[in-house]
């Protein structure tokens, strides 16, 4: 019998438990709070009932999934797991504490993973007595629906553990990409300009919120505009990720947070969940129409696209992941209509370099520096996926 232990029965832990149990793993879900386990049990029951109602799973499958999950109140109960995934609060010291506690209650060949979105895997692994068995396994929310999982080896992780972890996660129907242990991994790093440059355009007074969203959806084919997405994620959560990536990159100006978003979060204008964010979600609130001006919309879309491409290219430059994994991650992890590096090939590397240089000339800010890889590619007539032009 294949066994997995999950620490933390919140949003992510419960979702990951559902995924593993669906693929016939025996899951033990542990939480420090009995109330969290009760809540997880209730929520799994009702989610699975809804799947039965919708005809997505049979009543027998629902029962099998529920039978595969047990709820435990002692960390030691996870001792027979071949893989343990930690999904507790996003706090380095608390996570390290759990990894140290695990020292005495897991077998020598157990893989111990963290689902952290922003903390250093190498740092978390250092708290475990066999750090070569530790790895980052980063699911996206909601875990049962999102196909992408980022696998992040720590500096200490053994090659055997990387390939074993990848095999298990693939066997759960997930698409796996591999990322270097750096802030934001792939998705939370490469996606930053989608929010940051949209906010910058707004803060400069170039366009209002609906017009920026309209430009990205209409010209780029994005399912949601940046402000709609920030309201959906929650301005508190999105701001916290931006700030943590900015700090983790030693205050690289490219990731500088916006006061507009900080103030919204401080005011409690969190987006959909609070009824108000960049938009007002009161059903009687007036709807503000976007300005539909080809030149303006094109200018907005081009600026955000070129910043996204530059970020993706820079991730290749710094060996964060392969070009194909970066494109796959953005398509599967955040539903981008196309991979950014594929997009770069289509619009032309020369265009990307020119647009970045125009922004840099205008602002003279590090934020707009063009990645060296793009200049090299232009010089050598190279593309990301089609070899030499
Ligand atoms: P959550 O707040 O919903 O759940 C955390 C659970 O951990 C709670 O039930 C809490 O009682 C439990 N917990 C806290 N400290 C504990 C400890 N010392 N021992 C045992 N249980 C403990 O959090 P969520 O959203 O599920 O996030 C969990 C992790 O997953 C975090 O590291 C987060 O950054 C990461 N993550 C979150 C995503 C999201 O969209 N919510 C997406 C991807 C990763």
PDB file of C-alpha atoms in Angstrom, residues 34-191:
ATOM      1  CA  UNK A  34      -8.566  19.169  16.123  1.00  0.00           C
ATOM      2  CA  UNK A  35     -11.011  21.764  14.779  1.00  0.00           C
ATOM      3  CA  UNK A  36      -8.990  22.031  11.547  1.00  0.00           C
ATOM      4  CA  UNK A  37      -9.268  18.258  11.084  1.00  0.00           C
ATOM      5  CA  UNK A  38     -13.029  18.381  11.667  1.00  0.00           C
ATOM      6  CA  UNK A  39     -13.343  21.192   9.155  1.00  0.00           C
ATOM      7  CA  UNK A  40     -11.209  19.287   6.625  1.00  0.00           C
ATOM      8  CA  UNK A  41     -13.373  16.194   7.031  1.00  0.00           C
ATOM      9  CA  UNK A  42     -16.589  18.165   6.474  1.00  0.00           C
ATOM     10  CA  UNK A  43     -15.218  20.044   3.518  1.00  0.00           C
ATOM     11  CA  UNK A  44     -13.902  16.879   1.817  1.00  0.00           C
ATOM     12  CA  UNK A  45     -17.270  15.186   2.290  1.00  0.00           C
ATOM     13  CA  UNK A  46     -19.153  18.061   0.728  1.00  0.00           C
ATOM     14  CA  UNK A  47     -16.663  18.641  -2.136  1.00  0.00           C
ATOM     15  CA  UNK A  48     -16.826  14.956  -3.050  1.00  0.00           C
ATOM     16  CA  UNK A  49     -20.642  14.939  -2.811  1.00  0.00           C
ATOM     17  CA  UNK A  50     -20.733  17.843  -5.258  1.00  0.00           C
ATOM     18  CA  UNK A  51     -18.471  15.901  -7.637  1.00  0.00           C
ATOM     19  CA  UNK A  52     -20.911  12.975  -7.441  1.00  0.00           C
ATOM     20  CA  UNK A  53     -23.877  15.310  -8.143  1.00  0.00           C
ATOM     21  CA  UNK A  54     -22.071  16.706 -11.165  1.00  0.00           C
ATOM     22  CA  UNK A  55     -21.376  13.188 -12.413  1.00  0.00           C
ATOM     23  CA  UNK A  56     -17.590  13.662 -12.186  1.00  0.00           C
ATOM     24  CA  UNK A  57     -17.102  10.695  -9.845  1.00  0.00           C
ATOM     25  CA  UNK A  58     -19.249   7.734  -8.824  1.00  0.00           C
ATOM     26  CA  UNK A  59     -20.661   7.353  -5.290  1.00  0.00           C
ATOM     27  CA  UNK A  60     -18.351   4.324  -4.902  1.00  0.00           C
ATOM     28  CA  UNK A  61     -15.306   6.426  -5.857  1.00  0.00           C
ATOM     29  CA  UNK A  62     -16.368   9.062  -3.301  1.00  0.00           C
ATOM     30  CA  UNK A  63     -16.449   6.420  -0.617  1.00  0.00           C
ATOM     31  CA  UNK A  64     -13.062   5.011  -1.676  1.00  0.00           C
ATOM     32  CA  UNK A  65     -11.470   8.459  -1.532  1.00  0.00           C
ATOM     33  CA  UNK A  66     -12.926   9.137   1.920  1.00  0.00           C
ATOM     34  CA  UNK A  67     -11.872   5.695   3.151  1.00  0.00           C
ATOM     35  CA  UNK A  68      -8.331   6.372   1.948  1.00  0.00           C
ATOM     36  CA  UNK A  69      -8.012   9.416   4.211  1.00  0.00           C
ATOM     37  CA  UNK A  70      -7.563   9.191   7.955  1.00  0.00           C
ATOM     38  CA  UNK A  71      -7.298  12.158  10.289  1.00  0.00           C
ATOM     39  CA  UNK A  72      -4.581  11.946  12.905  1.00  0.00           C
ATOM     40  CA  UNK A  73      -3.630  14.019  15.921  1.00  0.00           C
ATOM     41  CA  UNK A  74      -0.049  12.864  16.523  1.00  0.00           C
ATOM     42  CA  UNK A  75       2.884  13.610  14.243  1.00  0.00           C
ATOM     43  CA  UNK A  76       4.218  10.137  15.108  1.00  0.00           C
ATOM     44  CA  UNK A  77       1.203   8.624  13.317  1.00  0.00           C
ATOM     45  CA  UNK A  78       2.885   9.543  10.006  1.00  0.00           C
ATOM     46  CA  UNK A  79       5.817   7.162  10.619  1.00  0.00           C
ATOM     47  CA  UNK A  80       4.890   4.644   7.899  1.00  0.00           C
ATOM     48  CA  UNK A  81       4.674   7.291   5.122  1.00  0.00           C
ATOM     49  CA  UNK A  82       6.889   7.065   2.041  1.00  0.00           C
ATOM     50  CA  UNK A  83       6.246  10.763   1.416  1.00  0.00           C
ATOM     51  CA  UNK A  84       5.268  13.526   3.825  1.00  0.00           C
ATOM     52  CA  UNK A  85       4.075  16.889   2.521  1.00  0.00           C
ATOM     53  CA  UNK A  86       4.065  19.804   4.936  1.00  0.00           C
ATOM     54  CA  UNK A  87       1.400  22.477   4.293  1.00  0.00           C
ATOM     55  CA  UNK A  88       1.265  24.491   7.520  1.00  0.00           C
ATOM     56  CA  UNK A  89       1.455  28.225   8.106  1.00  0.00           C
ATOM     57  CA  UNK A  90       3.945  30.159   5.897  1.00  0.00           C
ATOM     58  CA  UNK A  91       6.478  30.849   8.637  1.00  0.00           C
ATOM     59  CA  UNK A  92      10.083  29.684   8.345  1.00  0.00           C
ATOM     60  CA  UNK A  93      10.647  29.041  12.035  1.00  0.00           C
ATOM     61  CA  UNK A  94       7.396  27.128  12.476  1.00  0.00           C
ATOM     62  CA  UNK A  95       8.154  25.019   9.406  1.00  0.00           C
ATOM     63  CA  UNK A  96      11.695  24.327  10.605  1.00  0.00           C
ATOM     64  CA  UNK A  97      10.261  23.308  13.972  1.00  0.00           C
ATOM     65  CA  UNK A  98       8.036  20.684  12.343  1.00  0.00           C
ATOM     66  CA  UNK A  99      10.911  19.340  10.222  1.00  0.00           C
ATOM     67  CA  UNK A 100      13.023  18.957  13.366  1.00  0.00           C
ATOM     68  CA  UNK A 101      10.159  17.215  15.175  1.00  0.00           C
ATOM     69  CA  UNK A 102       9.864  14.826  12.223  1.00  0.00           C
ATOM     70  CA  UNK A 103      13.468  13.692  12.741  1.00  0.00           C
ATOM     71  CA  UNK A 104      12.466  11.003  15.194  1.00  0.00           C
ATOM     72  CA  UNK A 105       9.253   9.782  13.679  1.00  0.00           C
ATOM     73  CA  UNK A 106       9.898   8.917  10.041  1.00  0.00           C
ATOM     74  CA  UNK A 107      11.723   6.069   8.333  1.00  0.00           C
ATOM     75  CA  UNK A 108      15.149   6.613   6.756  1.00  0.00           C
ATOM     76  CA  UNK A 109      13.828   6.475   3.224  1.00  0.00           C
ATOM     77  CA  UNK A 110      10.858   8.779   3.670  1.00  0.00           C
ATOM     78  CA  UNK A 111      10.801  11.891   1.444  1.00  0.00           C
ATOM     79  CA  UNK A 112       9.872  15.018   3.374  1.00  0.00           C
ATOM     80  CA  UNK A 113       8.497  17.875   1.284  1.00  0.00           C
ATOM     81  CA  UNK A 114       7.301  21.419   1.875  1.00  0.00           C
ATOM     82  CA  UNK A 115       4.480  23.076  -0.044  1.00  0.00           C
ATOM     83  CA  UNK A 116       5.813  26.567   0.753  1.00  0.00           C
ATOM     84  CA  UNK A 117       5.158  29.284  -1.842  1.00  0.00           C
ATOM     85  CA  UNK A 118       7.940  31.612  -0.860  1.00  0.00           C
ATOM     86  CA  UNK A 119      10.382  30.226   1.684  1.00  0.00           C
ATOM     87  CA  UNK A 120      13.804  28.736   0.992  1.00  0.00           C
ATOM     88  CA  UNK A 121      13.613  24.943   0.696  1.00  0.00           C
ATOM     89  CA  UNK A 122      17.306  24.666   1.560  1.00  0.00           C
ATOM     90  CA  UNK A 123      16.692  26.546   4.793  1.00  0.00           C
ATOM     91  CA  UNK A 124      13.706  24.360   5.747  1.00  0.00           C
ATOM     92  CA  UNK A 125      15.707  21.215   4.850  1.00  0.00           C
ATOM     93  CA  UNK A 126      18.556  22.293   7.124  1.00  0.00           C
ATOM     94  CA  UNK A 127      16.268  21.638  10.116  1.00  0.00           C
ATOM     95  CA  UNK A 128      15.909  17.935   9.218  1.00  0.00           C
ATOM     96  CA  UNK A 129      18.614  15.430  10.119  1.00  0.00           C
ATOM     97  CA  UNK A 130      18.623  13.937   6.604  1.00  0.00           C
ATOM     98  CA  UNK A 131      18.344  17.092   4.467  1.00  0.00           C
ATOM     99  CA  UNK A 132      19.109  15.061   1.322  1.00  0.00           C
ATOM    100  CA  UNK A 133      15.566  13.578   1.735  1.00  0.00           C
ATOM    101  CA  UNK A 134      13.918  17.040   1.662  1.00  0.00           C
ATOM    102  CA  UNK A 135      12.433  18.795  -1.360  1.00  0.00           C
ATOM    103  CA  UNK A 136       9.893  21.480  -2.331  1.00  0.00           C
ATOM    104  CA  UNK A 137       6.636  20.211  -3.853  1.00  0.00           C
ATOM    105  CA  UNK A 138       4.587  23.295  -4.641  1.00  0.00           C
ATOM    106  CA  UNK A 139       0.927  22.731  -5.520  1.00  0.00           C
ATOM    107  CA  UNK A 140      -1.371  25.504  -6.717  1.00  0.00           C
ATOM    108  CA  UNK A 141      -4.749  26.383  -5.277  1.00  0.00           C
ATOM    109  CA  UNK A 142      -7.155  24.575  -5.617  1.00  0.00           C
ATOM    110  CA  UNK A 143      -4.838  21.555  -5.615  1.00  0.00           C
ATOM    111  CA  UNK A 144      -7.373  19.064  -7.054  1.00  0.00           C
ATOM    112  CA  UNK A 145      -8.039  21.322 -10.074  1.00  0.00           C
ATOM    113  CA  UNK A 146      -4.696  22.910 -10.873  1.00  0.00           C
ATOM    114  CA  UNK A 147      -2.528  20.600 -12.969  1.00  0.00           C
ATOM    115  CA  UNK A 148       0.802  22.244 -12.277  1.00  0.00           C
ATOM    116  CA  UNK A 149       3.195  21.249  -9.518  1.00  0.00           C
ATOM    117  CA  UNK A 150       6.615  22.890  -9.148  1.00  0.00           C
ATOM    118  CA  UNK A 151       9.343  20.575  -7.858  1.00  0.00           C
ATOM    119  CA  UNK A 152      12.120  22.445  -6.088  1.00  0.00           C
ATOM    120  CA  UNK A 153      15.245  20.541  -5.066  1.00  0.00           C
ATOM    121  CA  UNK A 154      17.074  22.088  -2.115  1.00  0.00           C
ATOM    122  CA  UNK A 155      20.839  22.484  -2.302  1.00  0.00           C
ATOM    123  CA  UNK A 156      21.008  19.303  -0.163  1.00  0.00           C
ATOM    124  CA  UNK A 157      18.449  17.127  -2.049  1.00  0.00           C
ATOM    125  CA  UNK A 158      19.695  13.840  -3.525  1.00  0.00           C
ATOM    126  CA  UNK A 159      19.087  13.021  -7.192  1.00  0.00           C
ATOM    127  CA  UNK A 160      17.205   9.870  -6.178  1.00  0.00           C
ATOM    128  CA  UNK A 161      14.771  11.917  -4.083  1.00  0.00           C
ATOM    129  CA  UNK A 162      14.132  14.372  -6.948  1.00  0.00           C
ATOM    130  CA  UNK A 163      13.225  11.646  -9.410  1.00  0.00           C
ATOM    131  CA  UNK A 164      11.160   9.669  -6.880  1.00  0.00           C
ATOM    132  CA  UNK A 165       9.193  12.772  -5.871  1.00  0.00           C
ATOM    133  CA  UNK A 166       8.562  13.651  -9.522  1.00  0.00           C
ATOM    134  CA  UNK A 167       7.327  10.138 -10.278  1.00  0.00           C
ATOM    135  CA  UNK A 168       4.866  10.144  -7.370  1.00  0.00           C
ATOM    136  CA  UNK A 169       3.441  13.557  -8.260  1.00  0.00           C
ATOM    137  CA  UNK A 170       3.129  12.605 -11.939  1.00  0.00           C
ATOM    138  CA  UNK A 171       1.292   9.451 -10.884  1.00  0.00           C
ATOM    139  CA  UNK A 172      -1.295  11.796  -9.307  1.00  0.00           C
ATOM    140  CA  UNK A 173      -2.092  13.181 -12.768  1.00  0.00           C
ATOM    141  CA  UNK A 174      -0.035  16.352 -12.335  1.00  0.00           C
ATOM    142  CA  UNK A 175       2.234  18.180 -14.750  1.00  0.00           C
ATOM    143  CA  UNK A 176       5.595  18.617 -13.103  1.00  0.00           C
ATOM    144  CA  UNK A 177       8.143  21.376 -13.729  1.00  0.00           C
ATOM    145  CA  UNK A 178      11.478  21.697 -11.989  1.00  0.00           C
ATOM    146  CA  UNK A 179      12.613  25.002 -10.493  1.00  0.00           C
ATOM    147  CA  UNK A 180      15.723  26.269  -8.744  1.00  0.00           C
ATOM    148  CA  UNK A 181      15.368  27.127  -5.056  1.00  0.00           C
ATOM    149  CA  UNK A 182      15.035  30.900  -5.523  1.00  0.00           C
ATOM    150  CA  UNK A 183      12.237  33.291  -4.429  1.00  0.00           C
ATOM    151  CA  UNK A 184       8.906  32.712  -6.172  1.00  0.00           C
ATOM    152  CA  UNK A 185      10.249  29.587  -7.940  1.00  0.00           C
ATOM    153  CA  UNK A 186       8.858  29.882 -11.504  1.00  0.00           C
ATOM    154  CA  UNK A 187       5.243  31.070 -11.454  1.00  0.00           C
ATOM    155  CA  UNK A 188       5.330  33.529  -8.568  1.00  0.00           C
ATOM    156  CA  UNK A 189       8.463  35.108 -10.026  1.00  0.00           C
ATOM    157  CA  UNK A 190       7.620  35.269 -13.729  1.00  0.00           C
ATOM    158  CA  UNK A 191       4.053  36.507 -13.085  1.00  0.00           C
TER     159      UNK A 191
END
